[in-house]
PDB file of C-alpha atoms in Angstrom:
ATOM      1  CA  UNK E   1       4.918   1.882 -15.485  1.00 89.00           C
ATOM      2  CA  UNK E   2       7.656   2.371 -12.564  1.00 90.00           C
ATOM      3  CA  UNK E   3      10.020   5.310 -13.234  1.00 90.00           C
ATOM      4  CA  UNK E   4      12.761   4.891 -11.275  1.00 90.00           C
ATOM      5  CA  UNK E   5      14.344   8.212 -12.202  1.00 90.00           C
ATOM      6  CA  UNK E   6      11.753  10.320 -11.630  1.00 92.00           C
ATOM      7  CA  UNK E   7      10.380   8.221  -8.532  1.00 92.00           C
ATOM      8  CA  UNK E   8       6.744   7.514  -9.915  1.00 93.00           C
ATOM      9  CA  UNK E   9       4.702   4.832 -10.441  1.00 92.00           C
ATOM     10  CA  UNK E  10       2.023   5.900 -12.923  1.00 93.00           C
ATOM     11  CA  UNK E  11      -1.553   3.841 -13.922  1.00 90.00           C
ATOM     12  CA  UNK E  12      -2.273   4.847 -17.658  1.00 90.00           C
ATOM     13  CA  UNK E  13      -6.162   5.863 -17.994  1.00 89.00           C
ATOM     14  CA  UNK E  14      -6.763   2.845 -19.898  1.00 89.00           C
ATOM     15  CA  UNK E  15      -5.780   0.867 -16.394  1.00 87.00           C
ATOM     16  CA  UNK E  16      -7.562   2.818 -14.167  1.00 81.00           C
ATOM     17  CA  UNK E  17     -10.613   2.220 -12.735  1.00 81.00           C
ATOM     18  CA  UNK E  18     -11.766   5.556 -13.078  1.00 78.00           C
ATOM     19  CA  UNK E  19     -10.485   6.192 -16.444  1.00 83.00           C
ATOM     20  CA  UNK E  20      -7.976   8.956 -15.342  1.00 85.00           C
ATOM     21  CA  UNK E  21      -4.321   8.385 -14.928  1.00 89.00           C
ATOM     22  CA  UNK E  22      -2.873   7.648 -11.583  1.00 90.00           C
ATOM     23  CA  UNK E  23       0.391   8.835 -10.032  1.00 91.00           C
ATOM     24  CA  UNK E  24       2.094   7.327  -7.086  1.00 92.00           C
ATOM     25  CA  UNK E  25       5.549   8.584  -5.822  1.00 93.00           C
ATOM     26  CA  UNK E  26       8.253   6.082  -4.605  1.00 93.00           C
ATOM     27  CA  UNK E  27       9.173   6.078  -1.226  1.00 93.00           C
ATOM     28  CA  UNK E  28      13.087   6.026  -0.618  1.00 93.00           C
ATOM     29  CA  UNK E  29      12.692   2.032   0.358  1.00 94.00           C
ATOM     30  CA  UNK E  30      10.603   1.090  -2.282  1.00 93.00           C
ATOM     31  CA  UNK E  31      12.847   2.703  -4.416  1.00 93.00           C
ATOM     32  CA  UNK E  32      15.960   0.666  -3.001  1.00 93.00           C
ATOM     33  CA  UNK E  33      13.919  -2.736  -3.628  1.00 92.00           C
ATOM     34  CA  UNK E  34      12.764  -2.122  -7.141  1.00 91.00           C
ATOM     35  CA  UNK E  35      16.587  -0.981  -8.143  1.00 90.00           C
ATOM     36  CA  UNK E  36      17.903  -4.174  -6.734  1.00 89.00           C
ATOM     37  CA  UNK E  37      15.191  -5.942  -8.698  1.00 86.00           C
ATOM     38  CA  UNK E  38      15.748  -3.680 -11.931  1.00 85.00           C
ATOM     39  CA  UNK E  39      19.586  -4.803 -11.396  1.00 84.00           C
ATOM     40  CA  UNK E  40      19.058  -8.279 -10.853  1.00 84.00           C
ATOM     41  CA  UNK E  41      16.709  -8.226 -14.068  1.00 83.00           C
ATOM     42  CA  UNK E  42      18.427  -5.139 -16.300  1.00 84.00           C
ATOM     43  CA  UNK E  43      16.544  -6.205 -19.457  1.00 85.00           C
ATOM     44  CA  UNK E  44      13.389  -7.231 -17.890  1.00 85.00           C
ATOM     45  CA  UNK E  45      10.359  -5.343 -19.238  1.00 85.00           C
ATOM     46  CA  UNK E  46       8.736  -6.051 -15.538  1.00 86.00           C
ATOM     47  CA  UNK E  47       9.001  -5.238 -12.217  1.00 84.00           C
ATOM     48  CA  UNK E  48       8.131  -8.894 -11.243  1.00 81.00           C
ATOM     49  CA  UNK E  49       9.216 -11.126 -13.799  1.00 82.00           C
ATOM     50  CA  UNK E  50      10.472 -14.826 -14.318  1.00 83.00           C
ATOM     51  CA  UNK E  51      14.566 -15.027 -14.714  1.00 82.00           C
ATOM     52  CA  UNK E  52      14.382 -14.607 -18.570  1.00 86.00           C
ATOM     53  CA  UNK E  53      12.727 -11.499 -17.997  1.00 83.00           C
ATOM     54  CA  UNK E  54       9.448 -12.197 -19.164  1.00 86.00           C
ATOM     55  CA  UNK E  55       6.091 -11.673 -17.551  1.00 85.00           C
ATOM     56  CA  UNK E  56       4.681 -14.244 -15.150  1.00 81.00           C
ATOM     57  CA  UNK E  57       1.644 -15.860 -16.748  1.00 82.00           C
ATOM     58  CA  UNK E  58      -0.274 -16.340 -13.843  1.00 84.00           C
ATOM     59  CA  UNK E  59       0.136 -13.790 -11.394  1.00 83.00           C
ATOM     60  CA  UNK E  60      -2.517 -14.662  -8.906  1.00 89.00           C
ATOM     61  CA  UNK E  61      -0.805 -18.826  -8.944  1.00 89.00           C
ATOM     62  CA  UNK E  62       2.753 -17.188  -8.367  1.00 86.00           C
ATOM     63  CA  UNK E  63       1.124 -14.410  -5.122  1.00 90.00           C
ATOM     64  CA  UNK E  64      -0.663 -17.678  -4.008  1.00 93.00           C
ATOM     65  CA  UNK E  65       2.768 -19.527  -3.508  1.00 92.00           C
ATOM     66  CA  UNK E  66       4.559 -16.535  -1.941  1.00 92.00           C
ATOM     67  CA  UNK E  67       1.664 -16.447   0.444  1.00 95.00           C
ATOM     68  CA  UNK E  68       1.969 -20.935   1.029  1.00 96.00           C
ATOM     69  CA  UNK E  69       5.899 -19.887   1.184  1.00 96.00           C
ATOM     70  CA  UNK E  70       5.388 -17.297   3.878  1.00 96.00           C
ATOM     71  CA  UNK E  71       3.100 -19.800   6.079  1.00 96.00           C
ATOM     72  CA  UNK E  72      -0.061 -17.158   5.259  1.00 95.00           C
ATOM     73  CA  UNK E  73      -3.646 -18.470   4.969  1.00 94.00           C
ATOM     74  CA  UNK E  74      -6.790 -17.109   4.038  1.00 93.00           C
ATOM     75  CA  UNK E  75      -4.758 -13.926   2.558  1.00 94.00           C
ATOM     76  CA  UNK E  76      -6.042 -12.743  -1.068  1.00 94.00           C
ATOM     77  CA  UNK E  77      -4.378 -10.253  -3.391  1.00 91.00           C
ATOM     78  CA  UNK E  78      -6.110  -6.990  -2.589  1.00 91.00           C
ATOM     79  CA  UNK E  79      -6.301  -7.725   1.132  1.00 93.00           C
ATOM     80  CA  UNK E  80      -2.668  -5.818   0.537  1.00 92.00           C
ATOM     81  CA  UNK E  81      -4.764  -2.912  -0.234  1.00 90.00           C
ATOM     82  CA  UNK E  82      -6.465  -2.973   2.901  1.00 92.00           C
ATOM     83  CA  UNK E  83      -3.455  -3.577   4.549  1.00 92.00           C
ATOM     84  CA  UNK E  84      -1.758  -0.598   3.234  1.00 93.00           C
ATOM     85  CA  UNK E  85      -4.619   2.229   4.409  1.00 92.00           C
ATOM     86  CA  UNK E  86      -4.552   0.636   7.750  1.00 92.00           C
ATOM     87  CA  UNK E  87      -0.853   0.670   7.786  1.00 93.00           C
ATOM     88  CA  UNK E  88      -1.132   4.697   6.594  1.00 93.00           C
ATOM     89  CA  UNK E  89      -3.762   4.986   9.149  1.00 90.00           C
ATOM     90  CA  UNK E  90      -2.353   3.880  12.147  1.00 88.00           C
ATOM     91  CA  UNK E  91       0.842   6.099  11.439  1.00 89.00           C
ATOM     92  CA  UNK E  92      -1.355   9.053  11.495  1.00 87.00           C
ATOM     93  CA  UNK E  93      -1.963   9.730   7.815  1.00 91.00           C
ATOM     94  CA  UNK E  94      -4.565  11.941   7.487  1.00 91.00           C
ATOM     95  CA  UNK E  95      -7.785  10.944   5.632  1.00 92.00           C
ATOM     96  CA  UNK E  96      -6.965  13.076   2.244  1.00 93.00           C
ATOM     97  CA  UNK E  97      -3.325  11.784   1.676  1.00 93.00           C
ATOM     98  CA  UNK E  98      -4.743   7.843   1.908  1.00 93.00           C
ATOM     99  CA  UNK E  99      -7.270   8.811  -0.733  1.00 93.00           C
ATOM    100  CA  UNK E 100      -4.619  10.236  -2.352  1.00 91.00           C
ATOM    101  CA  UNK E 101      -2.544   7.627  -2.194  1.00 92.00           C
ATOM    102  CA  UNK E 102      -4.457   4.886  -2.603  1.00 91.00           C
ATOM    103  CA  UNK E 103      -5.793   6.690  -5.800  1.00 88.00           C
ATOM    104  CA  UNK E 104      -9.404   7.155  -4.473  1.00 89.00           C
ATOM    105  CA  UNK E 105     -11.144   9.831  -5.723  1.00 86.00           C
ATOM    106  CA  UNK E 106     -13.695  10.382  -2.464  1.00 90.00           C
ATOM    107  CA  UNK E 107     -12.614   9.891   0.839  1.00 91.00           C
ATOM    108  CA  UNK E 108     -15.474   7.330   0.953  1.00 92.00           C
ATOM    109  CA  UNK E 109     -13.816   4.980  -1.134  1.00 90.00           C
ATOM    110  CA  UNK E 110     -10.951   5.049   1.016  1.00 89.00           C
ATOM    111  CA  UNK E 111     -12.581   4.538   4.265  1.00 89.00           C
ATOM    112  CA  UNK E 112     -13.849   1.356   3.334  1.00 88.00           C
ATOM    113  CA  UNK E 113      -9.815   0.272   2.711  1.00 88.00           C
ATOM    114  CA  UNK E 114      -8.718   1.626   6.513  1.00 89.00           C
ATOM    115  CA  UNK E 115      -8.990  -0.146   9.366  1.00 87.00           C
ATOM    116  CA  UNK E 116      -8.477   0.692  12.897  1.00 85.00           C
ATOM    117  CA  UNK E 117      -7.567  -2.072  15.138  1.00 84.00           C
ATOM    118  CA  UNK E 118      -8.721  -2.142  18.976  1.00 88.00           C
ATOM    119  CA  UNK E 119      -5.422  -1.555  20.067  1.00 87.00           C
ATOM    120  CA  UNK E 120      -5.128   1.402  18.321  1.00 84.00           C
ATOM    121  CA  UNK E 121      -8.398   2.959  19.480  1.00 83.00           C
ATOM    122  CA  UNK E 122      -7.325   1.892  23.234  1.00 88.00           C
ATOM    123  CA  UNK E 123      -3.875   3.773  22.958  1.00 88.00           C
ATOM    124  CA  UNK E 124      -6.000   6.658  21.663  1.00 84.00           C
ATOM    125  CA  UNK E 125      -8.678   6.674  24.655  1.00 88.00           C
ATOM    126  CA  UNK E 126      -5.950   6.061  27.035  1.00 91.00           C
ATOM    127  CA  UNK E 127      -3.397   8.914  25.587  1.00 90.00           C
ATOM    128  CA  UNK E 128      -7.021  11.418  25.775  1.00 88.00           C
ATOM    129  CA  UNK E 129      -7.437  10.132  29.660  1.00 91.00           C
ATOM    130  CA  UNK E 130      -3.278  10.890  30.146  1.00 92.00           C
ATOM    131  CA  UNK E 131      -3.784  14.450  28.482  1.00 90.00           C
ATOM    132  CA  UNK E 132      -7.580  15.761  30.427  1.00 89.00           C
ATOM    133  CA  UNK E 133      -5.060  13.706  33.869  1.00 91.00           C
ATOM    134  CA  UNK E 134      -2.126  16.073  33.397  1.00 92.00           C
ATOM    135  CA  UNK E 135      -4.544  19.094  32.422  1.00 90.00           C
ATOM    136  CA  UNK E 136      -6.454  18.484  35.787  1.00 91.00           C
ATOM    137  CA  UNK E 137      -3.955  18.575  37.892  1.00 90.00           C
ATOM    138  CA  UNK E 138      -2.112  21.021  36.660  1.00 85.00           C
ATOM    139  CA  UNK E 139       1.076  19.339  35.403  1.00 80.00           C
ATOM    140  CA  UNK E 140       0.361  20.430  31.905  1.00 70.00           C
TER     141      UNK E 140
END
């Protein structure tokens, strides 16, 4: 259920894992993509849909091809969802808006979706070691 106007995407209870209803907001891009998909499609019942406007019957077939179309191996469906806590993660998002977010309801749940690459953890280390530098000597 994507509500364009309001800018949420809600999970009925029935959908939900946890049997409670989920709320995501819309981010202003997402928002520009799913207008230009709701325009393309005006009578279309779903966000992703073939171009009569009905539902794809085999969703998992049709992610597969975009995947073989976009030269991606080895990548499955809810790797996206590990993806997108790293992704929140390595921008700095703390810990209670990815659970939040990623509709987790304990924040060990969601640590098992973020990732921190090496690089990440270097730049870390090395912006600590800049920061005790500059405190040493004064320049801070």
């Amino acid at each position: 259920q994507v509500n364009l106007e309001t800018g949420v995407i809600t999970i009925s209870a029935g959908e939900a894992k946890n049997r409670k209803p989920l709320y995501f907001p819309i981010n202003p891009y997402l928002q520009e993509i799913l207008s230009g998909l709701r325009h393309n499609y005006p009578y279309a019942e779903y966000v992703f849909c073939k171009a009569d406007g009905t539902e794809y019957g085999d969703w998992k077939r049709s992610f597969n091809t975009a995947c073989e179309i976009a030269g991606l191996k080895d990548v499955r469906f809810h790797d996206l969802r590990h993806t997108y806590g790293t992704l929140l993660n390595m921008l700095g998002t703390n810990q209670y808006t990815i659970r939040a977010l990623m509709g987790h309801r304990t924040l060990a749940a969601s640590k098992r979706y973020v990732h921190t690459p090496p690089e990440t953890v270097r730049e870390a280390s090395n912006a600590l070691g800049d920061h005790l530098r500059r405190i040493l000597d004064g320049s801070d």
